Short mmCIF file of C-alpha atoms and ligand atoms in Angstrom, two decimals:
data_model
loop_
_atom_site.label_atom_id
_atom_site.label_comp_id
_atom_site.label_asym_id
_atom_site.label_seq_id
_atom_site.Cartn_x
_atom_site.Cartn_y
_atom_site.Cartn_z
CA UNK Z 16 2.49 -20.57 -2.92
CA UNK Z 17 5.39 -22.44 -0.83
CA UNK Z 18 4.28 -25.96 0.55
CA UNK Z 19 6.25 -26.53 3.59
CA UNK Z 20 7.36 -30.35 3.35
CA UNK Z 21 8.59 -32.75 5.65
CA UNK Z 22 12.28 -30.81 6.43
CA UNK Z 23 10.54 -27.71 7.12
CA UNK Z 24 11.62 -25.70 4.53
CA UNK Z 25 9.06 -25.10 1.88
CA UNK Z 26 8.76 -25.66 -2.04
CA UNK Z 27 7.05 -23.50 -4.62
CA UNK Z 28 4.11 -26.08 -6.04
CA UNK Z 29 4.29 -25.24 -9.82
CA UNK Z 30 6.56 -23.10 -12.17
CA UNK Z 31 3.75 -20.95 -12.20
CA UNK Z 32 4.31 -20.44 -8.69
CA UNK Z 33 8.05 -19.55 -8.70
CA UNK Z 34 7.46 -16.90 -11.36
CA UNK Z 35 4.22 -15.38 -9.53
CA UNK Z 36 6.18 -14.60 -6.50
CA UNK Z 37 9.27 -13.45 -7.81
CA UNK Z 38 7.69 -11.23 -10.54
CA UNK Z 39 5.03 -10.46 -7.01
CA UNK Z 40 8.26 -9.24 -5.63
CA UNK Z 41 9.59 -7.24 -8.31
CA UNK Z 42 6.33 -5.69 -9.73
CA UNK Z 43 4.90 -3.27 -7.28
CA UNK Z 44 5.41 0.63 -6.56
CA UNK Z 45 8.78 0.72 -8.01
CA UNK Z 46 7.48 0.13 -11.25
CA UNK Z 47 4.12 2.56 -11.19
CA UNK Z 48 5.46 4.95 -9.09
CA UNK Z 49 8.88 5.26 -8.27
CA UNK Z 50 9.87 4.85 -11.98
CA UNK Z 51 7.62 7.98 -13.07
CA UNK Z 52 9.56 9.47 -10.24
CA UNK Z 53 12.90 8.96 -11.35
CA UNK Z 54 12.49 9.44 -14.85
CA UNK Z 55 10.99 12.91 -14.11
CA UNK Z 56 13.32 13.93 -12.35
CA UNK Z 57 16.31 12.67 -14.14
CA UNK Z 58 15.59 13.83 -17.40
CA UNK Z 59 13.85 11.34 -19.46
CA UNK Z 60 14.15 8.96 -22.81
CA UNK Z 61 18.10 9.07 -21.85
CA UNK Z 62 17.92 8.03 -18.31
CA UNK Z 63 15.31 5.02 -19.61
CA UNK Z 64 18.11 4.14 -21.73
CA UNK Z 65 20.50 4.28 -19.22
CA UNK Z 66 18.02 1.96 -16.97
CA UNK Z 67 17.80 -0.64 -19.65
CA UNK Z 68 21.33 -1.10 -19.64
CA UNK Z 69 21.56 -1.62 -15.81
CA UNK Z 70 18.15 -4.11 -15.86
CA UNK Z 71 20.02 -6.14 -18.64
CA UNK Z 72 23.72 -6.19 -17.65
CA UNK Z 73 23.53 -5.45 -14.02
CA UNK Z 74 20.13 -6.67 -12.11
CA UNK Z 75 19.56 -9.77 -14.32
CA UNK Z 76 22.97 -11.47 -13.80
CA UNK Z 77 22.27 -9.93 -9.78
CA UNK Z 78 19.35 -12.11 -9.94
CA UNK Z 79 20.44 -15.67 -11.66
CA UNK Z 80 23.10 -14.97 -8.73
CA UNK Z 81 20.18 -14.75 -5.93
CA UNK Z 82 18.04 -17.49 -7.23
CA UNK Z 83 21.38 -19.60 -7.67
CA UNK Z 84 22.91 -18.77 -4.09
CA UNK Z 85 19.27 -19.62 -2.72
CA UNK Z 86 18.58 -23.28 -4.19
CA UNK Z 87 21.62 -24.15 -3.40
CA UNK Z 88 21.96 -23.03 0.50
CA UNK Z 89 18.28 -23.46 1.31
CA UNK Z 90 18.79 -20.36 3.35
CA UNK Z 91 17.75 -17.01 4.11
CA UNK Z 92 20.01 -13.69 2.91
CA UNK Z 93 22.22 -13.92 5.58
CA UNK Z 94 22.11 -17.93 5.94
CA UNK Z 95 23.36 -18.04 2.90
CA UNK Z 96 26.59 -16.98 2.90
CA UNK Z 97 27.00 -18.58 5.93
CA UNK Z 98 26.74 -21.75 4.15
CA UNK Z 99 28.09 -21.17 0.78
CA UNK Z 100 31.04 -18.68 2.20
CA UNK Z 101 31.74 -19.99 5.82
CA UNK Z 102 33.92 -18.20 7.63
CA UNK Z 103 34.15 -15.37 5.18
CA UNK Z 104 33.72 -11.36 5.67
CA UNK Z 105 30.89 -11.51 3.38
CA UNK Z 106 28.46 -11.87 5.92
CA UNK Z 107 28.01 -8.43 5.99
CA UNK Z 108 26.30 -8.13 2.68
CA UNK Z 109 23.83 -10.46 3.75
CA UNK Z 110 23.17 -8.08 7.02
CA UNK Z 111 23.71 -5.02 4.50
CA UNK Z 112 20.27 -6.82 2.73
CA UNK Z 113 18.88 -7.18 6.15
CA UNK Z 114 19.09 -3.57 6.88
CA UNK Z 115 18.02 -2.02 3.60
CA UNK Z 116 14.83 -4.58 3.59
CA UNK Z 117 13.94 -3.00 6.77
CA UNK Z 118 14.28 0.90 5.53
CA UNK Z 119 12.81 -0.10 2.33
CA UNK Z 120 9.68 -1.64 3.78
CA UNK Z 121 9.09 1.63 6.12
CA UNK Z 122 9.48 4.14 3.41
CA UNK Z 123 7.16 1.50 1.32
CA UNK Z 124 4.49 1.45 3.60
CA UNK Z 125 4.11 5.25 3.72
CA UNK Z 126 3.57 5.14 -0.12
CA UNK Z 127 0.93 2.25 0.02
CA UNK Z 128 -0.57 4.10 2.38
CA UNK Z 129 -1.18 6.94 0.70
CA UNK Z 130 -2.37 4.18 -2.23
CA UNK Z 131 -4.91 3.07 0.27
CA UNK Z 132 -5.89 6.06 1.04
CA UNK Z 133 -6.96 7.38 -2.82
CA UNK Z 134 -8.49 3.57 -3.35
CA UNK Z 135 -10.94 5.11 -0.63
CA UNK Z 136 -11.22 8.41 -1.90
CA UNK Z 137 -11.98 6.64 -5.61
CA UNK Z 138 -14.33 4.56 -3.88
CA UNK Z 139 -15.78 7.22 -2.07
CA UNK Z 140 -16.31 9.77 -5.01
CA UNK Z 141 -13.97 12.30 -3.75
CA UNK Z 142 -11.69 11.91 -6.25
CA UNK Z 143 -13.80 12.91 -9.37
CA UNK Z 144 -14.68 16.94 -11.08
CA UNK Z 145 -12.77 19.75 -11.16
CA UNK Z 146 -10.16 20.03 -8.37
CA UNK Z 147 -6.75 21.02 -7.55
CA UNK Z 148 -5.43 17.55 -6.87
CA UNK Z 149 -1.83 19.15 -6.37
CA UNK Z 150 -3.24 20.37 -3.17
CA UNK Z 151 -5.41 17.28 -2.65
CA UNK Z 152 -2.07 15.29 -2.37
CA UNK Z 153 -0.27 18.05 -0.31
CA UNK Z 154 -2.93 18.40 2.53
CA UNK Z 155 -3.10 14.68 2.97
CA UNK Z 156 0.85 13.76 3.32
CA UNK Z 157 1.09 16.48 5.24
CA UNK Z 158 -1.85 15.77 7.44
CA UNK Z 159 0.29 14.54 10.72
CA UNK Z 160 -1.99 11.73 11.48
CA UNK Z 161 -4.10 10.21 8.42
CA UNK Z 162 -1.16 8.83 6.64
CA UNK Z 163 -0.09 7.63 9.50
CA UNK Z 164 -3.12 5.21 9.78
CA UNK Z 165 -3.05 4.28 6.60
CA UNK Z 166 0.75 2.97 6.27
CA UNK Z 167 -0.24 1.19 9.79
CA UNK Z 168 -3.01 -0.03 8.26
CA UNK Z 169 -0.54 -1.64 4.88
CA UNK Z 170 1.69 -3.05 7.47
CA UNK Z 171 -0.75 -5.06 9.65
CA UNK Z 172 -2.09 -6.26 6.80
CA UNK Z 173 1.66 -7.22 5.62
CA UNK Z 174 2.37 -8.68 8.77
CA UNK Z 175 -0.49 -10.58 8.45
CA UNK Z 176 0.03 -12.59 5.06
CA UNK Z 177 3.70 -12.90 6.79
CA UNK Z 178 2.47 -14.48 9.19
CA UNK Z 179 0.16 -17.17 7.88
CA UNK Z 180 -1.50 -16.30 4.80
CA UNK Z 181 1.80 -17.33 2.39
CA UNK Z 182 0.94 -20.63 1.28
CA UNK Z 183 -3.08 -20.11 0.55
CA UNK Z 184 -3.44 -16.36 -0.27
CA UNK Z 185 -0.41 -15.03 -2.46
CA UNK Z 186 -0.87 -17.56 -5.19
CA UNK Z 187 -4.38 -17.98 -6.07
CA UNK Z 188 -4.91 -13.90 -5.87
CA UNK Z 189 -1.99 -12.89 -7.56
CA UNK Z 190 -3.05 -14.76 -10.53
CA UNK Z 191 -5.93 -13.25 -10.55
CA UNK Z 192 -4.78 -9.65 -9.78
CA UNK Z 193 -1.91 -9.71 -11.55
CA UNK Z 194 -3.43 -9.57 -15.37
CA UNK Z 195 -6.03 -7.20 -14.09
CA UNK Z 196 -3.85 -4.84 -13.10
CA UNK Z 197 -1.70 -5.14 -16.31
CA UNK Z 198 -5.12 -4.76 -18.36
CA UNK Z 199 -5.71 -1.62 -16.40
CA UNK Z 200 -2.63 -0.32 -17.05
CA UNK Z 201 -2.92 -1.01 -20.85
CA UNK Z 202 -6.37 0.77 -21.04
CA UNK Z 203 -4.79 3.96 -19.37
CA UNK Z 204 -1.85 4.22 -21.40
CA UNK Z 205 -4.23 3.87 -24.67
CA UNK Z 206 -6.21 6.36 -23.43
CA UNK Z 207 -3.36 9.18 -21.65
CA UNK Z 208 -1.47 9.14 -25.04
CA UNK Z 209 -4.93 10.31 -26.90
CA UNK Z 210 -4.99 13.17 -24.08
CA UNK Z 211 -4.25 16.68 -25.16
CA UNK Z 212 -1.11 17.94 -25.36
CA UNK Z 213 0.34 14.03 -25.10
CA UNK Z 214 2.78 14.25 -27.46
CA UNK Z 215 4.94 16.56 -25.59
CA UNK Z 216 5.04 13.36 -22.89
CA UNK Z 217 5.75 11.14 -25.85
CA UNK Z 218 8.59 13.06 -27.10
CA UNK Z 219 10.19 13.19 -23.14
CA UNK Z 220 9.58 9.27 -23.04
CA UNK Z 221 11.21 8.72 -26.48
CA UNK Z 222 13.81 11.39 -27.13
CA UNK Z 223 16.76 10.99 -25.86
CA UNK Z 224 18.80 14.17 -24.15
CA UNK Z 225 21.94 12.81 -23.63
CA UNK Z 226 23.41 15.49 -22.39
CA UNK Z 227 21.10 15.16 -19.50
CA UNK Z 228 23.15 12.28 -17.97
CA UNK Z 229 24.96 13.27 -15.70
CA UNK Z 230 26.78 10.70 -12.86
CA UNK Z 231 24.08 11.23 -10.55
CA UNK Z 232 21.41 9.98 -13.35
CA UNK Z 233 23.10 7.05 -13.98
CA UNK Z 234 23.74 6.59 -10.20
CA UNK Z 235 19.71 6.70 -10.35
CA UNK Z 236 19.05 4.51 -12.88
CA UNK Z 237 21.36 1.73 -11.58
CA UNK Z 238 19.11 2.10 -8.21
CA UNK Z 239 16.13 1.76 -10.06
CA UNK Z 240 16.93 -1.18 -11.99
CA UNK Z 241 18.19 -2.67 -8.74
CA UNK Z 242 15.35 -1.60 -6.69
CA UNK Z 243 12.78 -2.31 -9.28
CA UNK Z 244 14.03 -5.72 -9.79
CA UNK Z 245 14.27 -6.74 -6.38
CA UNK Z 246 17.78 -7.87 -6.55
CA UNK Z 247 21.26 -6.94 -4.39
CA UNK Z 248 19.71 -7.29 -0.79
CA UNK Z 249 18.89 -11.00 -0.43
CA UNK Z 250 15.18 -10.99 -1.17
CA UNK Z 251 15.31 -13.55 -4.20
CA UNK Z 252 18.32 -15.52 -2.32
CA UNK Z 253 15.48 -16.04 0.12
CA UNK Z 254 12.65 -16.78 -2.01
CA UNK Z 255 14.55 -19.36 -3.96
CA UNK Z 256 15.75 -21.08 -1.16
CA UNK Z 257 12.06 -22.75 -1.77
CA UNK Z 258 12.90 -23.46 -4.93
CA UNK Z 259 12.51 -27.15 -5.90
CA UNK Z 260 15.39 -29.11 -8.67
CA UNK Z 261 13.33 -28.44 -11.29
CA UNK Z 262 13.17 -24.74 -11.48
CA UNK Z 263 14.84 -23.63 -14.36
CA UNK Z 264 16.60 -20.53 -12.72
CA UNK Z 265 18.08 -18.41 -15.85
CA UNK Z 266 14.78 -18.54 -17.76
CA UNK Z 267 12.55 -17.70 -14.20
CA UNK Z 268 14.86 -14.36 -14.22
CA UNK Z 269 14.63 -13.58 -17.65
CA UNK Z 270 10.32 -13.63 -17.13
CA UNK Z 271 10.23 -12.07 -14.08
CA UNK Z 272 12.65 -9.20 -15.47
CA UNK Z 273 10.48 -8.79 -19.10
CA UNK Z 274 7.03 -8.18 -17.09
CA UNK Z 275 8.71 -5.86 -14.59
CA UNK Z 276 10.36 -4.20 -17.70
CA UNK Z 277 7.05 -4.01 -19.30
CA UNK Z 278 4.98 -3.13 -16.27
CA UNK Z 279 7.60 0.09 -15.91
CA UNK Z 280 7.51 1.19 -19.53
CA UNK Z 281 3.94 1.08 -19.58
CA UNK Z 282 3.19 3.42 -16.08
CA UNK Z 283 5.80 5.74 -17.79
CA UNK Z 284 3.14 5.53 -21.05
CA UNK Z 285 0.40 6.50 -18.54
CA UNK Z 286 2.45 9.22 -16.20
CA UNK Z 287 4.22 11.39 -18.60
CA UNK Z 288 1.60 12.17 -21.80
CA UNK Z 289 -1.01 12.87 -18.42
CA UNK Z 290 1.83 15.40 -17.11
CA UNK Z 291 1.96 17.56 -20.28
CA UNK Z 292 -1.46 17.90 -20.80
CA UNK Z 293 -2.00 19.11 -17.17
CA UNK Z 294 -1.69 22.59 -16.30
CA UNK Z 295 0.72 23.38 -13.10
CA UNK Z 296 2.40 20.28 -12.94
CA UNK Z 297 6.13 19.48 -13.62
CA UNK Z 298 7.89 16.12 -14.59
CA UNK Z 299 10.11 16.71 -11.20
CA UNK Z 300 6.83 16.67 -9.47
CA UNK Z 301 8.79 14.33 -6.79
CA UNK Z 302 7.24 11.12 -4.83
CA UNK Z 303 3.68 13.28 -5.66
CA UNK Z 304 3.79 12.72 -9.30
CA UNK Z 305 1.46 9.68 -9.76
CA UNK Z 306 -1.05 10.26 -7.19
CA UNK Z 307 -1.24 14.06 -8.78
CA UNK Z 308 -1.43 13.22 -12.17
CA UNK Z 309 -3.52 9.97 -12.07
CA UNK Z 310 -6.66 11.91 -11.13
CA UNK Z 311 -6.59 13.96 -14.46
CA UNK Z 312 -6.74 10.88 -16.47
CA UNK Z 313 -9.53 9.23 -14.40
CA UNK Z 314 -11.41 12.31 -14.61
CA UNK Z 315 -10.79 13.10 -18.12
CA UNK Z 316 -11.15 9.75 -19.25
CA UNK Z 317 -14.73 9.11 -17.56
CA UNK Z 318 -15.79 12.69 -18.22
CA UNK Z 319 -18.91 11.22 -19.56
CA UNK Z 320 -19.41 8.23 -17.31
CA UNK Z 321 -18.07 9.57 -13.55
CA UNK Z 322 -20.07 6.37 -12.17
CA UNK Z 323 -17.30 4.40 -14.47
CA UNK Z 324 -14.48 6.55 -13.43
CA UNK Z 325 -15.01 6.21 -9.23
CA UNK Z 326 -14.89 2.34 -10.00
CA UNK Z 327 -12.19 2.05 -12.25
CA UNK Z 328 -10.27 4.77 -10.22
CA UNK Z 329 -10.97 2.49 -7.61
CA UNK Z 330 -9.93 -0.89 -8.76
CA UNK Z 331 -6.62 0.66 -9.96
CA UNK Z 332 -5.55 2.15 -6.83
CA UNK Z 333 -6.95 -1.40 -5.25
CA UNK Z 334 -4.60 -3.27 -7.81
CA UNK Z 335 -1.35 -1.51 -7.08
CA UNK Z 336 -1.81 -1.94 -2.96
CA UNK Z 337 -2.03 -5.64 -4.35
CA UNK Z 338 0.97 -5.04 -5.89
CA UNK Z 339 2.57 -3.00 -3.22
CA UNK Z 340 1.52 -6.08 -0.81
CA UNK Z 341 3.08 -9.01 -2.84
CA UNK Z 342 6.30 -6.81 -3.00
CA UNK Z 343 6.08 -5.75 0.77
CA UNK Z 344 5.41 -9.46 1.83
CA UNK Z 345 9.12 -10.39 0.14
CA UNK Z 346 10.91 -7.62 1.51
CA UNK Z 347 9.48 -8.47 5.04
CA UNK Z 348 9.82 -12.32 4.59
CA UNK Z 349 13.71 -11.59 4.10
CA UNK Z 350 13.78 -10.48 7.88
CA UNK Z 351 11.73 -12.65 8.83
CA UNK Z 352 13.33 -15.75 7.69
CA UNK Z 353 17.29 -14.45 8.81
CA UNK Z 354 15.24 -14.34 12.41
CA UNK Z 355 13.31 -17.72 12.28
CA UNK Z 356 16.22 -19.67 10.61
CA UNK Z 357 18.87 -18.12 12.63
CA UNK Z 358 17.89 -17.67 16.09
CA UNK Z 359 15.21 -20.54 15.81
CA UNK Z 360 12.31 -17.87 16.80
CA UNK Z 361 8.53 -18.72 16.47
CA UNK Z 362 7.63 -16.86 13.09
CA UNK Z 363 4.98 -14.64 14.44
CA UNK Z 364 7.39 -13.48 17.03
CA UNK Z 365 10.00 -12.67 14.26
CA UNK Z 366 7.24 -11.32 12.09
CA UNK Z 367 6.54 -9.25 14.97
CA UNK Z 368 10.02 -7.64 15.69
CA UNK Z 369 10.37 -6.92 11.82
CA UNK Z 370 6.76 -5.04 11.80
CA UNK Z 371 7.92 -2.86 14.82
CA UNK Z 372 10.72 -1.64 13.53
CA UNK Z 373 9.30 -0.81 10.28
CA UNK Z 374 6.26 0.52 12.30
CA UNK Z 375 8.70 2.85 13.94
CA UNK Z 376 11.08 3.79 11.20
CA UNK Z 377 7.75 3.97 8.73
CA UNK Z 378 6.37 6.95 11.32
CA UNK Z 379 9.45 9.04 10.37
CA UNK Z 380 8.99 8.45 7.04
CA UNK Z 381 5.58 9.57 7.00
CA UNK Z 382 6.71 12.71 9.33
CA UNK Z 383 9.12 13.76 6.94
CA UNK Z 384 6.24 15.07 4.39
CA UNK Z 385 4.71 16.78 7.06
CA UNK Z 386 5.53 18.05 10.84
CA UNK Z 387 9.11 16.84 10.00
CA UNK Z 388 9.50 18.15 6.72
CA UNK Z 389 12.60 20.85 7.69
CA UNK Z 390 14.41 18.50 9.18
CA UNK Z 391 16.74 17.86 6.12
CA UNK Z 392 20.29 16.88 6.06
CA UNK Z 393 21.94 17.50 2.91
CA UNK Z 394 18.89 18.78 1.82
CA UNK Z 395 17.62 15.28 1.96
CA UNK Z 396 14.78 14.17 4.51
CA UNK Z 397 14.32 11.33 6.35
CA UNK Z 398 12.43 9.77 3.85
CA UNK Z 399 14.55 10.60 1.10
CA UNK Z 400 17.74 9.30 3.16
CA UNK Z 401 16.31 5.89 3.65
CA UNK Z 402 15.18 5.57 -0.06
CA UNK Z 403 19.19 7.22 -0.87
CA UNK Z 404 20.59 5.00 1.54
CA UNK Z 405 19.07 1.72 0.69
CA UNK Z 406 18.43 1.73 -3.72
CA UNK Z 407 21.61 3.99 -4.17
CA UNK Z 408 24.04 2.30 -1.95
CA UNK Z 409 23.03 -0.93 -0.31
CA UNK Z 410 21.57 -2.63 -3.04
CA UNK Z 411 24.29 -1.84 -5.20
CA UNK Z 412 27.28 -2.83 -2.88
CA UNK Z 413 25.25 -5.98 -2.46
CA UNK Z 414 24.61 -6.61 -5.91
CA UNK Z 415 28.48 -6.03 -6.78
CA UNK Z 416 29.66 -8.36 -3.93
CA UNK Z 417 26.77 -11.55 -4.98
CA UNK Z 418 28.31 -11.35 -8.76
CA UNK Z 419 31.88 -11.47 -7.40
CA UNK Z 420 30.97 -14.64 -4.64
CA UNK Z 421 28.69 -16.06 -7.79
CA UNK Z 422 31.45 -15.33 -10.65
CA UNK Z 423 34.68 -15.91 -8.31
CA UNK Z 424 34.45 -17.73 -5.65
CA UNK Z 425 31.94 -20.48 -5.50
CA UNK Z 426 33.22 -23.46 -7.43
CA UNK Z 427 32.54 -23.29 -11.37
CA UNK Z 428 31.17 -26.77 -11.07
CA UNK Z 429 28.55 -26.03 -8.30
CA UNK Z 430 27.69 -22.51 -10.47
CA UNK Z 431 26.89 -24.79 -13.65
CA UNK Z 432 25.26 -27.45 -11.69
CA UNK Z 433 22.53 -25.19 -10.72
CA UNK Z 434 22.21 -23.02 -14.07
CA UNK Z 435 21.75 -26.11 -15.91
CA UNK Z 436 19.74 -28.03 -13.27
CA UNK Z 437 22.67 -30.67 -13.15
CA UNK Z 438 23.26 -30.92 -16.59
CA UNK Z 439 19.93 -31.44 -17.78
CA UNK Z 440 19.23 -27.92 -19.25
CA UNK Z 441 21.03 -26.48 -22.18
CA UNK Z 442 24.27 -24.34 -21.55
CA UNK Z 443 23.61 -21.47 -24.28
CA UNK Z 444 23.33 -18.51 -21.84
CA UNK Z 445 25.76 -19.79 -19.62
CA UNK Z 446 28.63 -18.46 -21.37
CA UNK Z 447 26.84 -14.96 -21.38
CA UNK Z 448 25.98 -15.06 -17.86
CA UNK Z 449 29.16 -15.74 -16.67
CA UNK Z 450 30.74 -13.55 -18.34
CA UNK Z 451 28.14 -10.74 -16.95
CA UNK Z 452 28.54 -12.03 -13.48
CA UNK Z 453 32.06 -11.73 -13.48
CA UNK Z 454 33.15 -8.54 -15.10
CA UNK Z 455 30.46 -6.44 -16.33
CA UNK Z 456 28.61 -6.28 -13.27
CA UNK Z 457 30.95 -5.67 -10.54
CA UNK Z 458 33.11 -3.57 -12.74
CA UNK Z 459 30.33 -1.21 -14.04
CA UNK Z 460 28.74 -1.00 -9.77
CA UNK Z 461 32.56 0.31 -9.35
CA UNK Z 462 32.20 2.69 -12.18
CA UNK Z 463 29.49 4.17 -11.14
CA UNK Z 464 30.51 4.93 -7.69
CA UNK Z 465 33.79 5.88 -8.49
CA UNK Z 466 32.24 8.04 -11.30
CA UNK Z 467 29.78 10.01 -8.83
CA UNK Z 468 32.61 10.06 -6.21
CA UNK Z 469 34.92 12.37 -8.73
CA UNK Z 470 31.61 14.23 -9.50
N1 LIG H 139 10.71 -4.40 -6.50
C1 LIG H 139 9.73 -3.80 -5.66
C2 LIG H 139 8.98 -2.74 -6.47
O1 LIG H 139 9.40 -2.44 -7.60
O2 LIG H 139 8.02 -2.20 -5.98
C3 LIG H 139 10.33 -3.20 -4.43
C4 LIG H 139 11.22 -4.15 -3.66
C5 LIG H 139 10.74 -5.40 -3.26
C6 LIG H 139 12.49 -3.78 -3.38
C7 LIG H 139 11.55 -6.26 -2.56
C8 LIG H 139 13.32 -4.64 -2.69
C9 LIG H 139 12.84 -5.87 -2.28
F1 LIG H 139 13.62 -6.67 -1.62
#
């Protein structure tokens, strides 16, 4: 995927490349299961509005603004302000990025563990026939050890890609993986919206309650759209800083945020018709949802055929640790990079430091569901803090302050160099995006806070 070249800093090969590893980044378990997640518990068809709005007016400018500050410092999150603001405050955003790439990758790795864990259990036939799989869920989180292997398990593999398997692995697989998994996906929603009782899931996909939204929903869905996309902590800055002078930066975004888009929609096609036509479980089922509900369909589905269902059950699960890894990879590589770049470390050492601390922060994580599960503050557990703390405030005070460096600060000409690849590229969206970058984004971030503040 990157070729390093003679000044040490790699390129992406091909376009193909660029869009692979950003849409890698972005599509992952924020699309198949913390989506399902959010939506269930905040209400439904109105909050996906709500999240439309954010992807289109909020994390899409947020992420011309990462790929842009990227190309054009060569530079990791916190490199690049370093070169394109020197001096400047602003810093701390890029160490703001730092931080939440670190708490998202621990709480991550807990939830493609427990991925790993069912892609056994599929393969192992445990997963099909008549079972409570409420309680199948509940006994393993709370299990004080099992998960715990399994999210070590996602890491070292993480680490491992991180470490040398960039360039060869990532590109070729992904290619591969990637349509499968969106194939998969198609077949499932086809089939959960002919299941039983599926229109009631329909009808909470599709009609909208607005009085449901409430600040804290829209706080939600700007975290989502943020969190799904990848954007406001540095993670694109750093993957573009391998972009080459041809990579067409507005139209990369646009892609990478239509497949995520899709990919989300889609999971929420699967998720909610499988909810209603379940006995005994609820739409605010919680971080559960997916791995509750996805085990009625599979069994349902392959009624007839369980050989089918333990190997498509299988591959499924298999696909979205794929996902989970090409998404875990990015979030890690943003650490990684501040450490090799900036303190000139030997990249397996770096990769090292960033796998122990999520090691380490990941074992509270996985705690929380279990042994740790009353220790709550604000009725909020260490888990839930770290996913609060990172999608609901760091991303977005990032996100605000990259559109106001992007939109404000960095000389117009420089900003239009690199949107139009030096003039070379038509300036229709340009206009748009500016205008995006400088008011709507940072001003509706502000809202929002401000909103849930007076809440
Ligand atoms: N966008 C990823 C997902 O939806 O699963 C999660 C993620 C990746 C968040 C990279 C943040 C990040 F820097």
């Amino acid at each position: 995927m990157v070729s390093h070249s003679s000044n040490n800093r790699g390129n992406f090969a091909t376009r193909l490349g660029v869009i692979l590893a950003s849409a890698g980044s972005a599509v992952g378990l924020g699309n198949i299961w913390r989506f399902p997640t959010e939506v269930g518990n905040n209400g439904g068809a109105a909050f996906i509005l709500v999240y439309f709005g954010f992807v289109l007016f909020l994390a899409l400018p947020v992420m011309v603004c990462e790929f842009l500050m990227g190309r054009a410092s060569r530079s990791n999150t916190v490199g690049a302000w370093k070169v394109l603001a020197p001096g400047s405050p602003l810093i701390v955003v890029g160490f703001l990025g730092i931080l939440a790439g670190v708490l998202i990758l621990s709480f991550y790795s807990v939830v493609a563990g427990w991925t790993l864990d069912y892609t056994v259990l599929s393969l192992t036939c445990q997963l099909m026939g008549e079972q409570d799989f409420a309680q199948v869920f509940q006994a393993f989180v709370s299990n004080p050890w099992k998960p715990l292997v399994t999210m070590l398990l996602f890491l070292l593999v993480t680490h491992w890609i991180v470490v040398r398997g960039v360039e060869h692995g990532i590109e070729k697989y992904s290619k591969l993986m990637m349509p499968l998994l969106l194939l998969i996906i198609v077949v499932l929603a086809v089939y959960a919206m002919s299941m039983p009782g599926a229109e009631a899931g329909l009808m909470f996909l599709l009609r909208p309650d607005f009085s449901k939204v409430t600040p804290g929903v829209v706080l939600s869905a700007m975290g989502q759209a943020l969190f799904s996309l990848s954007v406001g902590l540095g993670c694109l800055t750093t993957y573009a800083s391998y972009f080459n002078k041809e990579t067409k930066l507005m139209s990369s975004a646009l892609s990478v945020c239509l497949i995520d888009t899709l990919v989300a929609v889609m999971s929420g096609f699967i998720i909610f018709p499988a909810v209603f036509s379940v006995q005994g479980v609820g739409v605010d089922a919680g971080p559960g949802l997916v791995f509750i509900t996805l085990p009625y369909v599979f069994n349902m589905a392959f009624s007839g055929m369980p050989l089918l269902g333990y190997l498509f059950s299988g591959l499924f699960y298999l696909l979205l640790i794929l996902a989970a890894l090409t998404s875990s990879i990015s979030m890690h590589e943003i650490s990684t990079a501040f450490l090799t770049d900036n303190y000139r470390m030997e990249r397996r050492r770096a990769a090292r430091i960033v796998t122990g601390a999520c090691l380490l922060l990941g074992i509270a994580c996985s705690l929380s569901f279990g042994p740790w599960k009353d220790y709550t503050l604000y009725g909020m557990t260490v888990f839930d803090w770290f996913d609060f703390v990172s999608a609901k405030f760091c991303m977005p005070i990032g996100a605000m302050f990259i559109c106001i460096f992007v939109g404000w600060v960095m000389p117009h000409s420089e900003v239009r160099a690199q949107l139009t690849n030096w003039g070379t590229l038509p300036v229709r969206l340009y206009g748009i995006f500016r205008f995006l970058a400088r008011w709507v984004a940072p001003l509706g971030v502000m809202i929002v806070f401000i909103n849930e503040l007076l809440a």
